[in-house]
Coordinates of C-alpha atoms in Angstrom, one line a residue:
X449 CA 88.9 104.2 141.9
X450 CA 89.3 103.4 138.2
X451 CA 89.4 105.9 135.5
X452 CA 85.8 106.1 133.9
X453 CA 84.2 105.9 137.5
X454 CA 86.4 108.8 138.5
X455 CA 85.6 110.8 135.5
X456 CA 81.7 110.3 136.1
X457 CA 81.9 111.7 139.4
X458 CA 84.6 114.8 138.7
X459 CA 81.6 115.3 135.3
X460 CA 78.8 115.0 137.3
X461 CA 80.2 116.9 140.4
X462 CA 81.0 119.9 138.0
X463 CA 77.7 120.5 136.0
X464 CA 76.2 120.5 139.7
X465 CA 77.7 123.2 140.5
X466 CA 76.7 124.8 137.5
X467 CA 73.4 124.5 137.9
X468 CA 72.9 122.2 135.5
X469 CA 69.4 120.3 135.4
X470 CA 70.2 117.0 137.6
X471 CA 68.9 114.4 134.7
X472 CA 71.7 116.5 132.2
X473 CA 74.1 116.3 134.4
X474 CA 74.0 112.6 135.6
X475 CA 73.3 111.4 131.6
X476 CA 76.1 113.4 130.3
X477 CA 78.2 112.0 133.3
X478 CA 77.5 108.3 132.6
X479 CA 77.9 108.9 128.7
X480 CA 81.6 110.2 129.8
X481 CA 81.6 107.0 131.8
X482 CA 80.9 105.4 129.0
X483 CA 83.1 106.5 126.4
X484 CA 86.7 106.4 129.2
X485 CA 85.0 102.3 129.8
X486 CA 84.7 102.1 126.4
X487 CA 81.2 100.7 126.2
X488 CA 78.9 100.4 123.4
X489 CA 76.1 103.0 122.9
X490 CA 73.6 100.6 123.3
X491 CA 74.5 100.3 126.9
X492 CA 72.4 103.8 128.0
X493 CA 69.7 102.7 125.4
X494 CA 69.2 99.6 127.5
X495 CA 68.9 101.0 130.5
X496 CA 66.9 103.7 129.9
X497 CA 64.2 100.7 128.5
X498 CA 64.7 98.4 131.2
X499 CA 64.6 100.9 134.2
X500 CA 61.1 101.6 133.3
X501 CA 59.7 98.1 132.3
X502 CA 58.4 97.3 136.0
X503 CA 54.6 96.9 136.5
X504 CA 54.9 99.1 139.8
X505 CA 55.8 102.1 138.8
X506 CA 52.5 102.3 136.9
X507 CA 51.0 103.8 140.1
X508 CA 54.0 106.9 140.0
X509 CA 51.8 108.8 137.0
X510 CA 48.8 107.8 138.5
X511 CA 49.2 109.3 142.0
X512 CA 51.0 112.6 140.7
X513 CA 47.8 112.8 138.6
X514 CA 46.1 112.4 141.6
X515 CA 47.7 114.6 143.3
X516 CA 47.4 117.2 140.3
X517 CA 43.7 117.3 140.4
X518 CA 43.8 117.8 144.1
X519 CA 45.9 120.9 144.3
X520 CA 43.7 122.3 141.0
X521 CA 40.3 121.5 142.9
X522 CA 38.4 121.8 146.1
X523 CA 40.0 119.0 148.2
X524 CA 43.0 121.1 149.8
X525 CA 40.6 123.5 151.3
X526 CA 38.1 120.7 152.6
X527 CA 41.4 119.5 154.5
X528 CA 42.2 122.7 155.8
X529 CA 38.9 123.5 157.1
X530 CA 38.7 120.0 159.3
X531 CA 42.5 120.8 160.3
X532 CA 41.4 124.0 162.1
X533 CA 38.8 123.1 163.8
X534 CA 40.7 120.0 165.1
X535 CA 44.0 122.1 165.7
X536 CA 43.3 125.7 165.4
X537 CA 43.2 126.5 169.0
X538 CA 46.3 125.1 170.2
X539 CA 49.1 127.8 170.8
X540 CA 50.6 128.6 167.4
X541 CA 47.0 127.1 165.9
X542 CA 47.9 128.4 162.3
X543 CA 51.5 126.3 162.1
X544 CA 49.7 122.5 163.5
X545 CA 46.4 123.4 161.0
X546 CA 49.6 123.7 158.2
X547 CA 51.0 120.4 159.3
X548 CA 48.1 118.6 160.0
X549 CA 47.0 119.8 156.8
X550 CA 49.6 118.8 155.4
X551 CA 49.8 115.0 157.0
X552 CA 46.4 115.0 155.0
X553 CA 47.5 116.3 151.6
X554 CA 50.0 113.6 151.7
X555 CA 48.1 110.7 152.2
X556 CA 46.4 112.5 148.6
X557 CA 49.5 113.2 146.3
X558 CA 52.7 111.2 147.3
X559 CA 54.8 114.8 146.5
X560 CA 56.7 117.5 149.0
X561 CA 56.6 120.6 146.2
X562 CA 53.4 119.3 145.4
X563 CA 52.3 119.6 149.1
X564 CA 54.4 122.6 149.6
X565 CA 52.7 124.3 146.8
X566 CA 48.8 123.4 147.4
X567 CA 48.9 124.0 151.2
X568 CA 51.7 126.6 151.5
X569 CA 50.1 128.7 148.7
X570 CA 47.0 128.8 150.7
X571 CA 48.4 129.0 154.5
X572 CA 51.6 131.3 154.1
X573 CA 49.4 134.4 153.2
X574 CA 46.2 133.2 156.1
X575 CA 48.9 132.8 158.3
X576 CA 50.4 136.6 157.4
X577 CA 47.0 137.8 157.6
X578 CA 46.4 136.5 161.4
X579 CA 50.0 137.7 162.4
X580 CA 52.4 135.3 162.3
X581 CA 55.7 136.1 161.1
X582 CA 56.5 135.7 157.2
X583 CA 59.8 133.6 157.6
X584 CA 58.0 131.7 161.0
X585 CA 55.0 130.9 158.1
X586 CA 57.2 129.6 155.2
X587 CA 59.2 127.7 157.1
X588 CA 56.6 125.7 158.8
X589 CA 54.8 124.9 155.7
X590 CA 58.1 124.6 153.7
X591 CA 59.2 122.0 156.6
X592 CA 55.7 120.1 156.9
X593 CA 55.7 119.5 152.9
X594 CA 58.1 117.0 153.6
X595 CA 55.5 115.2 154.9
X596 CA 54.1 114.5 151.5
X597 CA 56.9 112.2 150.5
X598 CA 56.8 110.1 153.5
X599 CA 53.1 109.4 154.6
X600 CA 51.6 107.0 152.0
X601 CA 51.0 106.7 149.1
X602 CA 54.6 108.2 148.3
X603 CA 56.6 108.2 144.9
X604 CA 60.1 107.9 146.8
X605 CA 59.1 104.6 148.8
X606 CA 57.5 102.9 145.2
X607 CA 60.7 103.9 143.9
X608 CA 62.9 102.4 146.4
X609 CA 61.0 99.2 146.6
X610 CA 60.9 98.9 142.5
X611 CA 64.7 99.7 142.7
X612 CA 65.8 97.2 145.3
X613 CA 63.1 94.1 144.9
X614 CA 61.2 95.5 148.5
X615 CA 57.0 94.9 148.6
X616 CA 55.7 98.5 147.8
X617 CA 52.3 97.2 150.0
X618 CA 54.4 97.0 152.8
X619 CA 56.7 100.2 152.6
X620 CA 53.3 102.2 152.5
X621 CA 51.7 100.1 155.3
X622 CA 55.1 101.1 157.3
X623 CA 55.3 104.7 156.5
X624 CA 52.3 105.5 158.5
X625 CA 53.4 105.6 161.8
X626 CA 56.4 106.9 161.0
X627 CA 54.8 109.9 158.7
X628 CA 52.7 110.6 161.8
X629 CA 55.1 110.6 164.0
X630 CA 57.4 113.3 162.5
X631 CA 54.4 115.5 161.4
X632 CA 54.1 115.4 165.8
X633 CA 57.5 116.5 165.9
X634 CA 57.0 119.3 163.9
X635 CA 54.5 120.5 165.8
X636 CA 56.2 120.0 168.9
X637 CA 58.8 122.4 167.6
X638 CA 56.2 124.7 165.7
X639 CA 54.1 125.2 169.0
X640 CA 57.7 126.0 171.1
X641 CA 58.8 128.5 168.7
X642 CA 55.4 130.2 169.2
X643 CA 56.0 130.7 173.1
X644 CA 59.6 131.1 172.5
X645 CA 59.0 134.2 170.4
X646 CA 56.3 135.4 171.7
X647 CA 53.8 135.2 169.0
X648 CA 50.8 135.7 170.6
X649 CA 47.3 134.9 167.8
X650 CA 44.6 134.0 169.5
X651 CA 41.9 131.4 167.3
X652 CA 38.7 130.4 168.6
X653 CA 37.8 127.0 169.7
X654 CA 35.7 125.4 167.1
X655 CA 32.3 123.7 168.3
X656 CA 31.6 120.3 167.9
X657 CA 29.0 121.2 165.2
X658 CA 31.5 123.0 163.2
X659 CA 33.8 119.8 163.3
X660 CA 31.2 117.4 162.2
X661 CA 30.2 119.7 159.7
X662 CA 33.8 120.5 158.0
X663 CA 34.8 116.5 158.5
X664 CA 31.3 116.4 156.2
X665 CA 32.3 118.9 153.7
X666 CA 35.6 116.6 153.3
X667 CA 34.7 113.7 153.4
X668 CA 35.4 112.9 149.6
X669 CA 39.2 113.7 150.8
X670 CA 38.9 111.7 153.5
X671 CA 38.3 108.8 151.8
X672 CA 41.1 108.7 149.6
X673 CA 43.6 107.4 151.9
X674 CA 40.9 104.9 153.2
X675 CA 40.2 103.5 149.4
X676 CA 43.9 103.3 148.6
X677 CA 45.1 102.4 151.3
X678 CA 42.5 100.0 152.7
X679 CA 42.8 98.3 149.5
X680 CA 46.2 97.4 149.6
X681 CA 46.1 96.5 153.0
X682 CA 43.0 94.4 153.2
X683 CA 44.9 92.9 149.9
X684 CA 41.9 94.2 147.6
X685 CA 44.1 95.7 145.3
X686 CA 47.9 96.5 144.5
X687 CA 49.4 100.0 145.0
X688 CA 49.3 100.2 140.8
X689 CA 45.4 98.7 141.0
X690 CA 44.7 101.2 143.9
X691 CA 46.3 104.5 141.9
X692 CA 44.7 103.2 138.9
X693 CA 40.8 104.3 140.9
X694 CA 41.8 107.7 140.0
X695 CA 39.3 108.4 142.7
X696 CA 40.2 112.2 142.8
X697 CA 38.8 112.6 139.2
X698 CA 35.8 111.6 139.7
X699 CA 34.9 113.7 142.8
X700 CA 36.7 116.5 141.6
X701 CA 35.4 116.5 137.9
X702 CA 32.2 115.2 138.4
X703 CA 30.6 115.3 142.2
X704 CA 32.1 118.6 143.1
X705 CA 32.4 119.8 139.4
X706 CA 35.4 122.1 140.7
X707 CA 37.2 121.6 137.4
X708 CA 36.6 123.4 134.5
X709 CA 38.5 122.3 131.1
X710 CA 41.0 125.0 131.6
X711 CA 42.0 123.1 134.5
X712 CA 41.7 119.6 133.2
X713 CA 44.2 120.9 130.7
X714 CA 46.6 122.7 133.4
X715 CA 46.1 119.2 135.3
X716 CA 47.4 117.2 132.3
X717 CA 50.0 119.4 131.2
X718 CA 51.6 119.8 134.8
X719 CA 51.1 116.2 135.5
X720 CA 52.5 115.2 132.1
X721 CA 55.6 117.6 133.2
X722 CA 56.0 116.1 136.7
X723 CA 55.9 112.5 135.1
X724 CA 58.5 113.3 132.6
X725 CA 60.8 114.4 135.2
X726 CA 60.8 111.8 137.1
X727 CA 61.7 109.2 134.7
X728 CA 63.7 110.8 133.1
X729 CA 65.7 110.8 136.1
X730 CA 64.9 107.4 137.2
X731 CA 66.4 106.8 133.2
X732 CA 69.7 107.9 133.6
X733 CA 69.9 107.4 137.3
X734 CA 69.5 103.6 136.6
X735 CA 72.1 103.9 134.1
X736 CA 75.0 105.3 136.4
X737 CA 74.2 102.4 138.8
X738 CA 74.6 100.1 136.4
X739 CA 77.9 101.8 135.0
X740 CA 78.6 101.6 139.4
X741 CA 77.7 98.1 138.8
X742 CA 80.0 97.2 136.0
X743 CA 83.1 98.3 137.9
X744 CA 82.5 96.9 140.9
X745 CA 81.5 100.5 143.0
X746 CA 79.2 98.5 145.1
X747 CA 81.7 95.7 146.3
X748 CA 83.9 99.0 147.4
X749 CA 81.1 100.1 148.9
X750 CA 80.3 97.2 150.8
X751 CA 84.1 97.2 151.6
X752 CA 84.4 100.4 153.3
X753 CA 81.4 99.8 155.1
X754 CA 82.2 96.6 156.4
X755 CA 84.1 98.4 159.4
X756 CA 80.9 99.6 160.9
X757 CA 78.7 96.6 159.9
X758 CA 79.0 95.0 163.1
X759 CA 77.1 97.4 164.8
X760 CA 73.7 98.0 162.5
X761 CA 73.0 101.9 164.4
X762 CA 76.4 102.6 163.5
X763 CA 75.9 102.0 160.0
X764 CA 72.4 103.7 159.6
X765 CA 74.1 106.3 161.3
X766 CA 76.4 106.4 158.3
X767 CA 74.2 105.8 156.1
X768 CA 72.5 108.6 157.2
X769 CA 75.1 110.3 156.9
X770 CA 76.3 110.1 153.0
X771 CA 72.2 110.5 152.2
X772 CA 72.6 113.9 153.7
X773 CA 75.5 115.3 152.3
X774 CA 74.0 113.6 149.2
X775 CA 70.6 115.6 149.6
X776 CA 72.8 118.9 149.6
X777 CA 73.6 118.6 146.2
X778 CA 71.2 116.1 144.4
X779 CA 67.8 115.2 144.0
X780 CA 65.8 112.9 146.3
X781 CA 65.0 110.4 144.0
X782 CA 68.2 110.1 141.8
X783 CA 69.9 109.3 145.7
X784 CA 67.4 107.0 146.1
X785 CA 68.1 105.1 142.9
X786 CA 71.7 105.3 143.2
X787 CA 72.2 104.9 146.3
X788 CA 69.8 102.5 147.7
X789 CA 71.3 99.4 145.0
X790 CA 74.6 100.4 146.7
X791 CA 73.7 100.0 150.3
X792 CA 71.1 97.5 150.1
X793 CA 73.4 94.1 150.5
X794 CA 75.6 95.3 153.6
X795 CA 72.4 96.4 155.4
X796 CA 71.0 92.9 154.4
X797 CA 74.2 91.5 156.0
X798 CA 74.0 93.6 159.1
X799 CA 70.7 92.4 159.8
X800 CA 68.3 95.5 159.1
X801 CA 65.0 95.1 157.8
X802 CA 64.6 95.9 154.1
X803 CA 61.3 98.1 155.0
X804 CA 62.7 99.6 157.8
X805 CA 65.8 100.6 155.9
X806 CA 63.3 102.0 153.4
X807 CA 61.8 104.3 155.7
X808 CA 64.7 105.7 157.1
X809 CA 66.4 106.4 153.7
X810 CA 63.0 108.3 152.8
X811 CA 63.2 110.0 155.4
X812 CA 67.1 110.6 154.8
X813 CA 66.0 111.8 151.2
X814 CA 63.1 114.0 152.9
X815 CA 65.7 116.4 154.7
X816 CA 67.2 116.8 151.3
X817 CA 63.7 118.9 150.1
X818 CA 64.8 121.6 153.1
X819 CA 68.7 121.8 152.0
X820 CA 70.0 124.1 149.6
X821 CA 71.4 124.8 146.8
X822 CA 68.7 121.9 145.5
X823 CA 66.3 122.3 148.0
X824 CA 62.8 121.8 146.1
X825 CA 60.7 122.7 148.9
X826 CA 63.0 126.1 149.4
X827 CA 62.4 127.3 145.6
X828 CA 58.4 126.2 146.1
X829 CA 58.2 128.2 149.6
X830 CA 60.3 131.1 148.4
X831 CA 58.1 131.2 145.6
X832 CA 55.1 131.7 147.6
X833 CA 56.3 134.0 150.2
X834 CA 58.6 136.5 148.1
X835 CA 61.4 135.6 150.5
X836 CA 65.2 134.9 149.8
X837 CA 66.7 132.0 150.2
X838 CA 69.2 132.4 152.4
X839 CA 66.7 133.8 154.7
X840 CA 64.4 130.9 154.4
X841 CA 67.0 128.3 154.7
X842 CA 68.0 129.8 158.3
X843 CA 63.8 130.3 159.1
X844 CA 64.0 126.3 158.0
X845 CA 66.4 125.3 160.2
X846 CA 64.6 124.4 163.9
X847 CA 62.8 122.0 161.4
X848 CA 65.7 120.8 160.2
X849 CA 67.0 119.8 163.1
X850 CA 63.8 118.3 164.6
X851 CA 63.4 116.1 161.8
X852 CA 66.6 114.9 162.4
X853 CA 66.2 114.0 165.6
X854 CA 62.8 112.1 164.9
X855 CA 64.8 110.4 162.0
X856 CA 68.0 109.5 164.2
X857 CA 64.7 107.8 166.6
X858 CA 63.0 105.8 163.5
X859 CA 66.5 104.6 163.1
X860 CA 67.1 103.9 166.6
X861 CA 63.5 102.3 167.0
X862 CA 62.2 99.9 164.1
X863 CA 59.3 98.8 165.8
X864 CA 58.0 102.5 164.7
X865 CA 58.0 101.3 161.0
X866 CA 57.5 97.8 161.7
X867 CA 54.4 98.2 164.0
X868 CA 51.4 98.0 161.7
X869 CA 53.0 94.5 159.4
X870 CA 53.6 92.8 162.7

């Protein structure tokens, strides 16, 4: 490894473990880079330009607006209100109306804290209330945010397909299935825990008036997904054209008047904050893979992978692998950025399908939310339910481990992912 590459990692590695803020801490590890490579300053001033000068990451501030004005306004209860009459009676009722609710809330904001925060803040303390454990309630909800990231529209798969050239219509056309399909999982391994401990809360059956009549109440949530998504895949619109509706605004703000300007402003301001974020990440993150670039990290790469490349499940299996122990210690969408350039040609090679690979490294990055110490979905939960993090973490794990076995099957199966663009 030469020297500027090695002094990147040992920099960035370090303020990691201090708790250092992970844009800080991967900008003042590439400027190291920079200065042992001897490159110019202008170098990071490039990058940081062109890694945002792509037309489809327009929809990114759009949809975590979006998603904003949801969580301040009526829609999330709407949702949850159609999730428990649908749901509500099954054994462990509370945990699938959470998930479901949250398989809903996702198709809405593209974000697991975001989803973590507008469900979980509403279902940890109902689900208290009715008698389910406090660490058997945060971890469900904690567990289902990650739903949010991988059922369309999602800010992860518009950043991997801006990142490695892959169609952003077809990466949210293919996370469907796949988004269901784990948020059945969950509640697979919600409703066995239930029996398993015992947790006995009875919830009425709802009639089939009260369905029709909560499925009317929220049916401006409803149609989100069907605008946005029906847009882009009856080729109407783009995925920037379709976050560009700002549909959520206009119900919210003006047919359900359920934001006041005090909220428009909180809306802005913690949409404005969430944006920032991001890019700013996505900034310097694009400028370490470039400084990978430059000294040839990704023909290494390529080069120790090669041994498994004969054998595509073997290499998503290690693939899999580095994105996990990745997701311990760094944030979803910096491993996405960094990552994603590197792997992208062997994959290619080996035969795997761009959008398939996409989904499975989302998902890969979605475990990430549920691993500490940078587990966002952890801090969010914690937050909500007053509960350590060490105790939450081992309340998190069935989930954990169920989501990995529904990712090892996405990788397993492509026709999954693939289903709906064939």
């Amino acid at each position: 490894m030469e020297l500027p590459i090695l002094l990147t990692a040992v920099t960035i590695v370090l303020l990691l473990i201090l708790s250092v803020p992970i844009a800080a801490a991967l900008g003042l590890g590439v400027m190291v880079g920079m200065i042992a490579g001897d490159l110019p300053p202008e170098f990071m001033m490039q990058k940081v330009f062109s890694s945002l000068d792509s037309f489809p990451l327009l929809a990114v501030p759009f949809f975590i607006l979006a998603g904003e004005i949801m969580q301040k306004g009526s829609m999330a209860d709407a949702l949850l209100r159609v999730s428990r009459c649908l749901v509500g009676h099954i054994t462990g009722g509370m945990a699938h109306v959470s998930i479901l609710t949250c398989m809903f809330y996702g198709a809405l904001s593209g974000s697991s804290p975001a989803t973590v925060a507008a469900v979980g803040g509403i279902m940890i303390p109902a689900m208290e209330k009715e008698g389910y454990p406090r660490d058997f309630s945060a971890a469900v909800n904690t567990s289902a945010g990650c739903l949010g990231v991988m059922i369309p529209p999602s800010v992860p798969l518009i950043i991997y397909g801006t990142t490695v050239g892959v169609s952003v219509s077809d990466l949210f056309i293919a996370g469907i299935l796949p988004g269901i399909f784990v948020g059945i999982v969950l509640m697979f391994t919600a409703w066995t825990l239930v029996r398993r401990r015992g947790i006995n809360v009875a919830t009425r059956r709802a009639t089939r008036r009260e369905t029709l009549r909560a499925v009317w109440e929220a049916k401006h949530a409803l149609l989100v997904p069907v605008i946005v998504l029906g847009g882009i895949y009856g080729g109407l619109m783009t995925p920037t054209e379709a976050a560009a509706v700002l549909y959520a605004f206009v119900v919210e703000g003006l047919l359900l008047r359920s934001l006041t300007w005090s909220k428009t402003w909180e809306v802005l301001k913690g949409a404005a904050i969430t944006n920032a974020t991001i890019f700013i990440i996505m900034c310097v993150a694009c400028a370490l893979g470039q400084l990978l670039l430059i000294h040839n990290v990704p023909d290494a790469v390529s080069g120790l992978l090669a041994g498994v490349a004969h054998n595509k499940y073997l290499l998503l299996a290690v693939i899999i692998l580095i994105m996990l122990i990745a997701g311990t210690f760094m944030e979803a969408l910096a491993n996405i950025i960094i990552l994603a350039p590197l792997m992208f040609p062997v994959i290619k090679n080996a035969g795997i399908d761009p959008v398939h690979f996409g989904i499975v490294l989302i998902t890969s990055a979605a475990l990430g939310f549920l691993t500490p110490p940078v587990g966002v979905n952890l801090f969010v939960a914690c937050g909500i339910s007053k509960m350590s993090i060490e105790k939450l973490s081992l309340a998190v794990l069935p989930f954990l481990l169920a989501m990995f076995l529904a990712l090892a099957i996405l990788a397993v199966v492509p026709q999954i992912s693939l289903l709906l663009l064939n």
